[in-house]
Coordinates of C-alpha atoms and ligand atoms in Angstrom, one line a residue:
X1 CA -69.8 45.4 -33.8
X2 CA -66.1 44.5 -34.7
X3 CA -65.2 42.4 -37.2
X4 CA -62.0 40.1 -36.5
X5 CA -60.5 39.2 -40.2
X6 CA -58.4 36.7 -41.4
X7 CA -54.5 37.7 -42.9
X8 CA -54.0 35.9 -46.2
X9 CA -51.5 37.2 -48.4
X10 CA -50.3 39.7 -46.5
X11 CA -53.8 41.8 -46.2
X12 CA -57.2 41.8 -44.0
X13 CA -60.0 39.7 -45.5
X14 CA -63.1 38.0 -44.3
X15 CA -63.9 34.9 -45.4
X16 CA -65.0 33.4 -48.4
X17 CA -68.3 32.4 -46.9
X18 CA -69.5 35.6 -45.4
X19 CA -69.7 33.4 -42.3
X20 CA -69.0 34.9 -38.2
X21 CA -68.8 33.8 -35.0
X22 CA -69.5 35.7 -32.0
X23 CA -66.7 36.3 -29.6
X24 CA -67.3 36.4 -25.7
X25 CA -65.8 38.2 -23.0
X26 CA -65.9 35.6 -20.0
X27 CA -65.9 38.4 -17.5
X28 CA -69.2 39.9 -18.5
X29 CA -70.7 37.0 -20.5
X30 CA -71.5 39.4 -23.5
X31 CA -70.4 39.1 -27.1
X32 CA -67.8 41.9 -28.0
X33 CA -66.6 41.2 -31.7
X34 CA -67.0 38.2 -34.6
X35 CA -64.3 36.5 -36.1
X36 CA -64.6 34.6 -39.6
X37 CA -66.4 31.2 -39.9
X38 CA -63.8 30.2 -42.2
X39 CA -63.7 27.0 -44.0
X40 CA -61.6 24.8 -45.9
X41 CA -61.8 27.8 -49.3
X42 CA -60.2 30.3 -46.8
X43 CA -57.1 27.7 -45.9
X44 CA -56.8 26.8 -49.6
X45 CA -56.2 30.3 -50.1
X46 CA -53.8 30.7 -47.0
X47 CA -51.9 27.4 -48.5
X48 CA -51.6 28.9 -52.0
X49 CA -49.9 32.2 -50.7
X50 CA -48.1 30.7 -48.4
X51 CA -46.4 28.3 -51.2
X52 CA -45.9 31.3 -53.2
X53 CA -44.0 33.0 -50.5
X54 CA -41.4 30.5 -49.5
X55 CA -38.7 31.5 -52.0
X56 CA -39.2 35.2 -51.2
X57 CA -38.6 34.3 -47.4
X58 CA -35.6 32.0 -48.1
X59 CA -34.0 34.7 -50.0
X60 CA -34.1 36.4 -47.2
X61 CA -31.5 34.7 -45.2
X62 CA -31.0 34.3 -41.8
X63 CA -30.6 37.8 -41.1
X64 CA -32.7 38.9 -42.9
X65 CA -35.6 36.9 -41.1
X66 CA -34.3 37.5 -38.0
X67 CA -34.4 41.3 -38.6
X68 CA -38.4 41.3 -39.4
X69 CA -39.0 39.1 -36.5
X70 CA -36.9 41.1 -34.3
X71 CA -39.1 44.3 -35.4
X72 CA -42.1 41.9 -35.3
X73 CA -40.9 41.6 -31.0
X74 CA -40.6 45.3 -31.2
X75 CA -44.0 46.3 -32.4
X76 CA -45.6 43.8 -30.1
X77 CA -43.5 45.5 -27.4
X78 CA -44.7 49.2 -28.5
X79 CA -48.0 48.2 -28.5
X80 CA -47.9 46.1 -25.5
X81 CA -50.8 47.7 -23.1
X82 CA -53.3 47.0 -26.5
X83 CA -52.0 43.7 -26.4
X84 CA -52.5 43.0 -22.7
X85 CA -56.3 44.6 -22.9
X86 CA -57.1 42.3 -25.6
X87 CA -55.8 39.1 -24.1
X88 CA -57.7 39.8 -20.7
X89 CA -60.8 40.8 -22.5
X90 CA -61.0 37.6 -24.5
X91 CA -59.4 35.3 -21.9
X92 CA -60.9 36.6 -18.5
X93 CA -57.2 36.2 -17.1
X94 CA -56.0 39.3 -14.7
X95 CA -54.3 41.9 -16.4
X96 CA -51.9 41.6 -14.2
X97 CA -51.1 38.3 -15.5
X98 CA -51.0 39.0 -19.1
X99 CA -48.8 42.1 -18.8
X100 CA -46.4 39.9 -16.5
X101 CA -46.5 36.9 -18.2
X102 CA -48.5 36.5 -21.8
X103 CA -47.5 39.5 -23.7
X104 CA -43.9 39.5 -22.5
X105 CA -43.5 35.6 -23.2
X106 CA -44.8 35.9 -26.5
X107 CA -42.3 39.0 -27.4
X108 CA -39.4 36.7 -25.9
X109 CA -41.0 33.6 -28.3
X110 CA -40.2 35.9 -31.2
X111 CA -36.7 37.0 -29.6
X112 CA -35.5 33.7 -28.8
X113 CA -36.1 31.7 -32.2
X114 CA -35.3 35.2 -33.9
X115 CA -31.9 35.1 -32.4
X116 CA -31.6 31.3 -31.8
X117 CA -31.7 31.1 -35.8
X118 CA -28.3 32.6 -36.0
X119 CA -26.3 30.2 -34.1
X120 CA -28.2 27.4 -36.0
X121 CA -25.8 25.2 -36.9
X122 CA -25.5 21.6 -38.7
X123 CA -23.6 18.3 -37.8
X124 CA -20.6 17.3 -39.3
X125 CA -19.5 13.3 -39.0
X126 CA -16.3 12.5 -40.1
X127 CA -15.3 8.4 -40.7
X128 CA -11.3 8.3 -40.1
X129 CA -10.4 8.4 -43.7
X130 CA -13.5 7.1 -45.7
X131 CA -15.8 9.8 -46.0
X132 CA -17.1 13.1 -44.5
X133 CA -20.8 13.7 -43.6
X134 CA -22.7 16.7 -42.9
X135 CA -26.6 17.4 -42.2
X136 CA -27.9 19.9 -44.4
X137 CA -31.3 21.4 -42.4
X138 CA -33.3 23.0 -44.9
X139 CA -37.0 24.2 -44.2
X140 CA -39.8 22.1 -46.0
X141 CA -42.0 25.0 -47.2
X142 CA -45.3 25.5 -45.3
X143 CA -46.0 25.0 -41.7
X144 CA -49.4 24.4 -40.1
X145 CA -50.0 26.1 -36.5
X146 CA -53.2 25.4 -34.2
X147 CA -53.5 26.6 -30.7
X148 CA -55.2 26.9 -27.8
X149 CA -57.2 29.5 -25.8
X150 CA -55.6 29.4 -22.4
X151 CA -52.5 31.2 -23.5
X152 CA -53.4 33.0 -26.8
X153 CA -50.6 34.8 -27.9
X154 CA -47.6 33.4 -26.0
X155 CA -48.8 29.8 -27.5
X156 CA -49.7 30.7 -30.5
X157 CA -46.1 32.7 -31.0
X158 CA -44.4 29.9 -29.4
X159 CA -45.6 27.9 -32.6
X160 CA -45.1 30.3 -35.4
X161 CA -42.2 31.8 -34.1
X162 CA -39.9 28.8 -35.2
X163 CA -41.2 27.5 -38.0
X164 CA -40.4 31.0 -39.3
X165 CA -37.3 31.6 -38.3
X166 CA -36.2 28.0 -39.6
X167 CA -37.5 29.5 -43.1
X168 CA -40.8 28.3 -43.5
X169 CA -44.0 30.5 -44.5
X170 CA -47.0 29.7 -42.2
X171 CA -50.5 28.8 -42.1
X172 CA -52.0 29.1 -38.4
X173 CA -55.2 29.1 -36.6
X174 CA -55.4 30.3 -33.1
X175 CA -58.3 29.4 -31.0
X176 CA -62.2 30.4 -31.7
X177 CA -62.9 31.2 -28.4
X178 CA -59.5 33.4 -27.9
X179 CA -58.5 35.3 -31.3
X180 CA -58.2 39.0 -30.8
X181 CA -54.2 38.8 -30.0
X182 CA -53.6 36.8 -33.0
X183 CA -55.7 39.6 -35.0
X184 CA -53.8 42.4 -33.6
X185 CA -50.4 40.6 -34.8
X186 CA -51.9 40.1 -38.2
X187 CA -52.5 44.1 -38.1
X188 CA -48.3 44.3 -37.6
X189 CA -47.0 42.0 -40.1
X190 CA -46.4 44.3 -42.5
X191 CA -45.1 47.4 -41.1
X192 CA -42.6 44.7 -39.2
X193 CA -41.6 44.1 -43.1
X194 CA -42.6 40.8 -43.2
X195 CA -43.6 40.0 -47.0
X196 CA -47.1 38.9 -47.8
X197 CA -48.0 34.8 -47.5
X198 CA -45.0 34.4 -44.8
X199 CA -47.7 34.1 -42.5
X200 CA -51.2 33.6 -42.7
X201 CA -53.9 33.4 -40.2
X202 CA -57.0 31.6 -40.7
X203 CA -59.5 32.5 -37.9
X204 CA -62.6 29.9 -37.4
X205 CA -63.8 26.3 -35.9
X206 CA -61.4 23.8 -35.1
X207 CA -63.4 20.6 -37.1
X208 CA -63.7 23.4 -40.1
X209 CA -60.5 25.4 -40.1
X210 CA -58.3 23.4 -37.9
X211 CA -59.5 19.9 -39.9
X212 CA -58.7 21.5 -42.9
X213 CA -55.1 22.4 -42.1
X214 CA -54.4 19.4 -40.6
X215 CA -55.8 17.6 -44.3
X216 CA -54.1 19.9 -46.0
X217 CA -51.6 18.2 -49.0
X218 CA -49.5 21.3 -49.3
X219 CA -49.1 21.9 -45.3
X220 CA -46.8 19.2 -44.9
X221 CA -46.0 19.4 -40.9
X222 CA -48.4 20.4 -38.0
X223 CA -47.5 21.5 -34.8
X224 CA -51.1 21.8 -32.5
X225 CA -51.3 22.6 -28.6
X226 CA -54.6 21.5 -27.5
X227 CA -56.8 19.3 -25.7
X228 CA -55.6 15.2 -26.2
X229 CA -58.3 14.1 -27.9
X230 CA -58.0 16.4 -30.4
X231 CA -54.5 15.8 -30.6
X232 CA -55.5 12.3 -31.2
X233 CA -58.0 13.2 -34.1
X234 CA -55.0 15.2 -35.8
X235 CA -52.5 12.2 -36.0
X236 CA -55.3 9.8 -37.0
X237 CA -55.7 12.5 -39.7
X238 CA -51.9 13.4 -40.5
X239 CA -50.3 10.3 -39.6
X240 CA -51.4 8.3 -43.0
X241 CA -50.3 11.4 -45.1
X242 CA -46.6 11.1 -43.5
X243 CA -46.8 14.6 -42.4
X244 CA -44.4 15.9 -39.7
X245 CA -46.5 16.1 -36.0
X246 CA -45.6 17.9 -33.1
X247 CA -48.2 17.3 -30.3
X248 CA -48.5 19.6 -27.2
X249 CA -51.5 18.0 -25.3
X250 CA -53.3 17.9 -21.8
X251 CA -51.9 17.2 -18.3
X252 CA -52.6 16.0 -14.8
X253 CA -49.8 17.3 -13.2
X254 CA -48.6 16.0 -10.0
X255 CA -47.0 18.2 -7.1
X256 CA -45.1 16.2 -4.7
X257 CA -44.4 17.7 -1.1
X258 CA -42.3 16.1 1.2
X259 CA -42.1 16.6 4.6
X260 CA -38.5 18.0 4.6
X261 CA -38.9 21.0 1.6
X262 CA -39.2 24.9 3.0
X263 CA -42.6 25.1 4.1
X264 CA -43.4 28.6 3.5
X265 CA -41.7 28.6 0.0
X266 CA -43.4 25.7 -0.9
X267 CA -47.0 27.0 0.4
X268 CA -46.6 30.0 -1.7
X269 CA -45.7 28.2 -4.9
X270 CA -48.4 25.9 -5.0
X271 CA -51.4 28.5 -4.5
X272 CA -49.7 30.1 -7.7
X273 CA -48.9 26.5 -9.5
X274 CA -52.9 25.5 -8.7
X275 CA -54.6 28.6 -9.8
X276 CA -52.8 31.1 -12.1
X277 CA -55.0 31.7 -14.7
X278 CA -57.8 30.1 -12.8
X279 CA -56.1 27.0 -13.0
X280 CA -56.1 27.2 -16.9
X281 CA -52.1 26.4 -17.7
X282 CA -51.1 23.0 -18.8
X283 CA -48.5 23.1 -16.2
X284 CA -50.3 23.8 -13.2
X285 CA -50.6 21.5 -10.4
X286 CA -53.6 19.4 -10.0
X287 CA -52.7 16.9 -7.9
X288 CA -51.3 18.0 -4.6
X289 CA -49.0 15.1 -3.4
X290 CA -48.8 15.4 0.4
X291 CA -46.4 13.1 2.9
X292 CA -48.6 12.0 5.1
X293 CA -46.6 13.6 8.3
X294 CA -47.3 17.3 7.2
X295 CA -50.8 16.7 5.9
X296 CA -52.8 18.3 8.1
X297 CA -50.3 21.4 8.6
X298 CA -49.9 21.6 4.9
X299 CA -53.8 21.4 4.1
X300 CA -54.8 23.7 6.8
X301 CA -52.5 26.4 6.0
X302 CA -53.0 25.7 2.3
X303 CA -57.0 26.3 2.4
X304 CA -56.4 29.3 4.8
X305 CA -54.2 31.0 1.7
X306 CA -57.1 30.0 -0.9
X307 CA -59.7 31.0 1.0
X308 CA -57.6 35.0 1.1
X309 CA -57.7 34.5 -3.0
X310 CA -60.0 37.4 -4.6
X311 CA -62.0 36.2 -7.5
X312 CA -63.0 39.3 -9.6
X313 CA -63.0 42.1 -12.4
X314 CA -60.1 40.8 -14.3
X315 CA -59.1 44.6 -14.6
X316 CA -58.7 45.0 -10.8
X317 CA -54.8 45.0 -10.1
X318 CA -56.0 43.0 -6.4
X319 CA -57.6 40.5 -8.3
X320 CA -56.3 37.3 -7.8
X321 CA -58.6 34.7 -10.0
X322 CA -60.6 36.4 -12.9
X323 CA -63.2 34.0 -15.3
X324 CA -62.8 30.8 -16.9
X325 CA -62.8 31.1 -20.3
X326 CA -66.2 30.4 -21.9
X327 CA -69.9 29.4 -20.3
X328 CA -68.9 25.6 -21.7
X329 CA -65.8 25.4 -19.9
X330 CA -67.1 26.8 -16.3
X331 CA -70.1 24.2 -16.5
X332 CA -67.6 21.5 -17.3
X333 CA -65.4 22.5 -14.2
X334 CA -68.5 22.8 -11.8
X335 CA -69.6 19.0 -13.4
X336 CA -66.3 17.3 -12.1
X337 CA -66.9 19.4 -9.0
X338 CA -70.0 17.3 -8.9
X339 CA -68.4 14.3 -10.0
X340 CA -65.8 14.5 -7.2
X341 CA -68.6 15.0 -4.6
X342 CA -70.0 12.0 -5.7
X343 CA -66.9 9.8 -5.7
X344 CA -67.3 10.8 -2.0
X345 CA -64.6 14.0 -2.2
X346 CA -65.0 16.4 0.6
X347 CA -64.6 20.2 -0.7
X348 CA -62.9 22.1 1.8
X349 CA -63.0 25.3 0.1
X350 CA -64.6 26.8 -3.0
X351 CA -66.7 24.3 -5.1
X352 CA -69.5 26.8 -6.5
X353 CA -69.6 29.5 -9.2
X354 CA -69.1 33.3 -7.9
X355 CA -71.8 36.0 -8.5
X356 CA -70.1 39.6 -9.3
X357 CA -71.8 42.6 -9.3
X358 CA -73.6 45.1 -11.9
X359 CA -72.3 44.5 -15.2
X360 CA -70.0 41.1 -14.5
X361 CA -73.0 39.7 -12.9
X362 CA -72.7 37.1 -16.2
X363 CA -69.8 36.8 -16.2
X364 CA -67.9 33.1 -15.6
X365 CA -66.4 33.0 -12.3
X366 CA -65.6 30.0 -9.8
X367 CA -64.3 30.0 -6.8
X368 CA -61.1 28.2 -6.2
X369 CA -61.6 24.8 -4.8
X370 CA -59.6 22.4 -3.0
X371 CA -61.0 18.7 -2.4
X372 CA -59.9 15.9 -0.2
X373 CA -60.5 12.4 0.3
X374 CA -60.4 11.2 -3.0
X375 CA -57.6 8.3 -4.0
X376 CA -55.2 8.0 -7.1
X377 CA -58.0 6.0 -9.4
X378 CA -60.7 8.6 -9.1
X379 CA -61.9 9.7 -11.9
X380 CA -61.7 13.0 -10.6
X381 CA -57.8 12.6 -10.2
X382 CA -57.8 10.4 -13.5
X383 CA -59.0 13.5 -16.4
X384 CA -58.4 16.5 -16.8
X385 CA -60.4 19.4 -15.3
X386 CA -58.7 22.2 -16.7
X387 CA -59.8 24.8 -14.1
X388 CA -59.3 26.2 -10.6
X389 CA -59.4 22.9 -9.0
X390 CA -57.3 20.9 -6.8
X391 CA -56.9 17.6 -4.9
X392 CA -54.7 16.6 -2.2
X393 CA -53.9 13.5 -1.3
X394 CA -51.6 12.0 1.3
X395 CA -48.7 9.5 0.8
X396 CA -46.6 7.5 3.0
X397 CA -42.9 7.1 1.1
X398 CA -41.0 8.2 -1.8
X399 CA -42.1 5.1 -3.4
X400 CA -46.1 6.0 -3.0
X401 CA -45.6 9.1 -4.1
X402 CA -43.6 8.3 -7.4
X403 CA -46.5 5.6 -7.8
X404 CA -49.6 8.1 -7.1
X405 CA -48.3 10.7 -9.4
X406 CA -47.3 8.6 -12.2
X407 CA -51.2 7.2 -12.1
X408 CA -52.6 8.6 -14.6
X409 CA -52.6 8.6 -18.4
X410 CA -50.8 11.8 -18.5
X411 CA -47.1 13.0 -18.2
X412 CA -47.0 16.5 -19.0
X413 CA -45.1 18.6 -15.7
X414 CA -44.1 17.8 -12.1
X415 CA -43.2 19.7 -9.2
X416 CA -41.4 18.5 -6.2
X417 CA -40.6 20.0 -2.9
X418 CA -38.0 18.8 -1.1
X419 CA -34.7 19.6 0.5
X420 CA -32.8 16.7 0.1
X421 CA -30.7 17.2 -2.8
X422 CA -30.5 13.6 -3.4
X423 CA -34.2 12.4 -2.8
X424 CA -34.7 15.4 -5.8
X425 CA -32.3 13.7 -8.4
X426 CA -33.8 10.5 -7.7
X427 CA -37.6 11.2 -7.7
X428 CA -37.1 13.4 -10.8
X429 CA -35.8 10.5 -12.4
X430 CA -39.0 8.2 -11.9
X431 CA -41.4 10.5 -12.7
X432 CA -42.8 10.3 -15.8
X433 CA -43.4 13.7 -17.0
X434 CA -41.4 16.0 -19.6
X435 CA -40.8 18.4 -17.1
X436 CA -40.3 18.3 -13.6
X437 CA -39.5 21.7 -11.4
X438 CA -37.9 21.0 -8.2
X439 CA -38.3 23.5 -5.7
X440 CA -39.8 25.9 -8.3
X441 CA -42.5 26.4 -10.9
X442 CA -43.4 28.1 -14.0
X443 CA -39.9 29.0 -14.2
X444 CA -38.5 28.4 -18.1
X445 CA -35.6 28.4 -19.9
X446 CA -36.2 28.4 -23.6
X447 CA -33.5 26.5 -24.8
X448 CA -34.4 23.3 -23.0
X449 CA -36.8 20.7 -24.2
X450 CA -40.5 21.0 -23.5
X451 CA -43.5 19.1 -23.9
X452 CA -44.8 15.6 -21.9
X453 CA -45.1 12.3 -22.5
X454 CA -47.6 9.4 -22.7
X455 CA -50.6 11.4 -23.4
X456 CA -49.8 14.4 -23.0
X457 CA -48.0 14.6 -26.5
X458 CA -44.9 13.5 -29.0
X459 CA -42.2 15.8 -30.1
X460 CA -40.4 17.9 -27.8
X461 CA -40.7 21.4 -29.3
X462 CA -37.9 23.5 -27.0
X463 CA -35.1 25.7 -28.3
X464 CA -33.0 24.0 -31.2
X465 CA -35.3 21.0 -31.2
X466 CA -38.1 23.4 -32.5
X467 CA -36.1 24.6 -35.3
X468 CA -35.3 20.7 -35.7
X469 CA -38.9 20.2 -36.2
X470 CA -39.4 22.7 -38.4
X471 CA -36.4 21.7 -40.9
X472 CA -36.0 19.0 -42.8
X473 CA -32.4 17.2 -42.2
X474 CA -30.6 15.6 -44.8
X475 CA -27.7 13.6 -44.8
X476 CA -25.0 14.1 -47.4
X477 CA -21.7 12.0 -47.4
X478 CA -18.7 12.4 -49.3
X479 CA -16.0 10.2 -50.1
X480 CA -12.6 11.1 -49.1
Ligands
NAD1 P1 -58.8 22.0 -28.1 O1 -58.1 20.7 -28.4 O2 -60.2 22.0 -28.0 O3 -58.4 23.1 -29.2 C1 -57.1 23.5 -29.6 C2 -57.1 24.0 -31.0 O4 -57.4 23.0 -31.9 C3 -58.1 25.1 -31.2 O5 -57.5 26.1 -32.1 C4 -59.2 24.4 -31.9 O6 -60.0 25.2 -32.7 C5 -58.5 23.3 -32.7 N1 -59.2 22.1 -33.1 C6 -60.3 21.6 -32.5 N2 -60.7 20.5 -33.2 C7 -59.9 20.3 -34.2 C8 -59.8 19.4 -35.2 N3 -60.6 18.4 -35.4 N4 -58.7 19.5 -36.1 C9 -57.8 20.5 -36.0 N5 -57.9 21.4 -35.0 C10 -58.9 21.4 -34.2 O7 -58.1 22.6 -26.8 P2 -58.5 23.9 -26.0 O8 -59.7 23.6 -25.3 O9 -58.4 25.0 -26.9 O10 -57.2 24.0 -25.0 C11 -57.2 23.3 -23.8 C12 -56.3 22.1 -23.9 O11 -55.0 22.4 -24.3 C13 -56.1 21.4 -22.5 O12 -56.2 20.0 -22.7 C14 -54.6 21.8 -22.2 O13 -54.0 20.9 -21.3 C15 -54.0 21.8 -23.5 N6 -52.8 22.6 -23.5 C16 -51.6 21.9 -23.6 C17 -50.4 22.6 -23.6 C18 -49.1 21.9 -23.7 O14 -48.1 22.6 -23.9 N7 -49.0 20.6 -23.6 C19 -50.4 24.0 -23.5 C20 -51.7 24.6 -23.4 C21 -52.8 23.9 -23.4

């Protein structure tokens, strides 16, 4: 069976325990590869080289970075059909959906910062005639990186991608359940001419690998996308060692529709903003919002279009839904499916696991599901389910709405449909989420801040403000 290895120093290795994991495929429910158990030795190692490298990268320049991640894009791009196998295989998303979203986000990651690095420039402050100040930006050295499985490679990228570029070497982990992608970058590093210990990647268990990082003296910033209790653990962890935290956590997201938006338009965007990726995108919509005037309209129509989804072979170019990720995940989806039908939610469609055929007969399926019925305190509408599950729920003014949506602890994205230009300003305003899409989803500028608020994270990690984060400002002032 393949071995996945770790890339320390610029080569292959396994770990320093002998230790492996089994990898799944959630479409057939079969293990297809190991990756490293690696521990704390292997991120001491990763830490060391990664120290070592930092002066070889700085000298380097600007361009000269730029250059190897701009080759970096390029191999990924060559290579792209390997890259969108992999991320399918170990995801269970459509192939579909990773060759028109994953694989070319995570090139553009690599583009963006590569090129954004070049126009990176520093504050100057000038006090009439007492003194001049200017913000020197240098990078601090060593970054630590730990994503998620939902998005392997475009969030993992989105991560090292930066903290590169802004000069740094890196130490990153990409998820257990999710690593081929990240191994197949590791496999390009070097003929993309990046040097050995610019970037490492430590494959393993989050409370092994991920703790480690996160404990690490010489890593002195981490930047995680994950679950909100783990991001919690993290800070509890980082927080009394000063370290520098960007946190990228769960969602609830809200989707507001108001009686006046384009109906059609609107109907079409949500069945995407509920279940791409079986639902399995921070920023999909969870909470359908309705005014109460179109509800019936909107929720028979809407269940008629999720009812047409095809869950199946994630290979299939008609296949709408493939897995969930992992047999843990799909039994904690079908539990808040249970949960919701006790809190007295009525499924209207979906609401079970889907048997396949022959050899995906294993495999991790569920049926999209749409429940109704339930009010904002539910649990159900509280946490997050993280899966191909919706609610609606109706609401009588812009006022209910704004208070429904904001009724949880989580402020991650927002959609609204509406056609009245200024009803859009003005709800956008009040809702307390990082991002909020009017008329629209999904769609993304790179430039512009991203991330949520309450508990959905702290530090906005778009554009310039990730190369902020990833650079140490410092203040010198001279005297005229
Ligand atoms: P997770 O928190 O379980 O794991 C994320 C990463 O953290 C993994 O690499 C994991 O191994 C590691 N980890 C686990 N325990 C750790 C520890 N104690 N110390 C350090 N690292 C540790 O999350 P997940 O299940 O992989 O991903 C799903 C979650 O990610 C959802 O909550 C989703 O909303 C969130 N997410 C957020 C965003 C965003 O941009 N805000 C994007 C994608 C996913």
């Amino acid at each position: 069976m393949e071995r996945i290895l770790n890339f320390i120093d610029g080569e292959l290795r396994p770990p320093v325990g002998n230790a492996w994991l089994d990898v799944y495929e959630p479409a057939r429910g079969t293990v297809y590869a190991q990756l490293p158990d690696s521990d704390s030795r292997d991120v001491d190692l990763a830490a060391i080289a990664a120290q070592r490298a930092f002066a070889t990268w700085n000298a380097l320049g600007r361009e000269g970075r730029s250059n190897a991640l701009l080759r970096l894009a390029d191999l990924i791009e060559r290579d792209l059909e390997g890259f969108v196998a992999d991320e399918s295989r170990d995801n269970g998303k459509p192939l579909s959906l990773a060759r028109r979203v994953d694989i070319p986000r995570a090139i553009a990651n690599f583009r963006f910062f590569a090129t954004a690095i070049l126009h990176f420039s520093s504050e100057a402050h000038l006090m009439d005639d007492v003194a001049v100040n200017y913000t020197d930006r240098q990078p601090f050295g060593v970054a630590g990186c730990i994503s998620p499985w939902n998005l392997p490679l475009y969030l993992f990228t989105w991560k090292i991608a930066p903290a590169l570029a802004a000069g740094n070497c890196v130490v990153a982990k990409p998820s257990e359940v999710t690593p081929y992608t990240a191994y197949r970058l590791s496999t390009l590093c070097n003929e993309a001419g990046i040097p050995p210990g610019v970037l490492n990647i430590v494959h393993g268990l989050g409370p092994k690998v991920g703790a480690a990082i996160t404990a690490h003296p010489g890593i002195p910033a981490i930047s995680f996308t994950g679950g909100t209790r783990t991001g919690a653990e993290i800070a509890r962890v980082a927080a009394p060692m000063f370290k520098k935290l960007s946190l990228e956590l769960g969602g609830k997201n809200p989707v507001l529709v108001f009686a006046d938006c384009d109906f059609e338009q609107m109907l079409k965007t949500t069945v995407r903003s509920s279940f791409t990726n079986q639902g399995q995108i921070c920023l999909c919509g969870s909470r359908i919002l309705v005014e109460r005037s179109i509800y019936d309209r909107f929720r028979d129509a809407f269940v008629e279009r999720v009812r047409a989804l095809r869950v199946g072979d994630p290979s299939d170019a008609t296949t709408d839904l493939g897995a969930v990720v992992s047999k843990d995940h799909m039994e904690k989806v079908l539990s808040y499916i249970d949960l919701a039908k006790e809190e007295g939610g009525r499924v209207l469609c979906g609401g079970e696991r889907v048997v396949l055929q022959d050899e995906m007969s294993n495999g991790w399926f569920i049926a999209p599901t749409v429940i109704e019925g339930l009010g904002p305190a539910r649990r159900t509408n509280q946490e997050e389910i993280f899966g191909p599950v919706v609610t609606l729920q109706p609401f009588d003014d812009d006022a209910d709405a704004i208070r429904s949506a904001n009724a949880t602890p989580y402020g991650l994205a927002s959609v609204v449909w509406t056609s009245d230009l200024q009803r859009a300003h003005r709800v956008a305003r009040q809702l307390q989420a990082g991002i909020v899409w009017v008329n629209c989803w999904m769609v993304r500028d790179l430039r512009t801040p991203f991330g949520g608020m309450k508990q959905s994270g702290v530090g906005r990690e778009g554009g310039l403000d990730a190369l902020r984060f990833f650079t140490e400002a410092k203040n010198v002032c001279i005297k005229l």
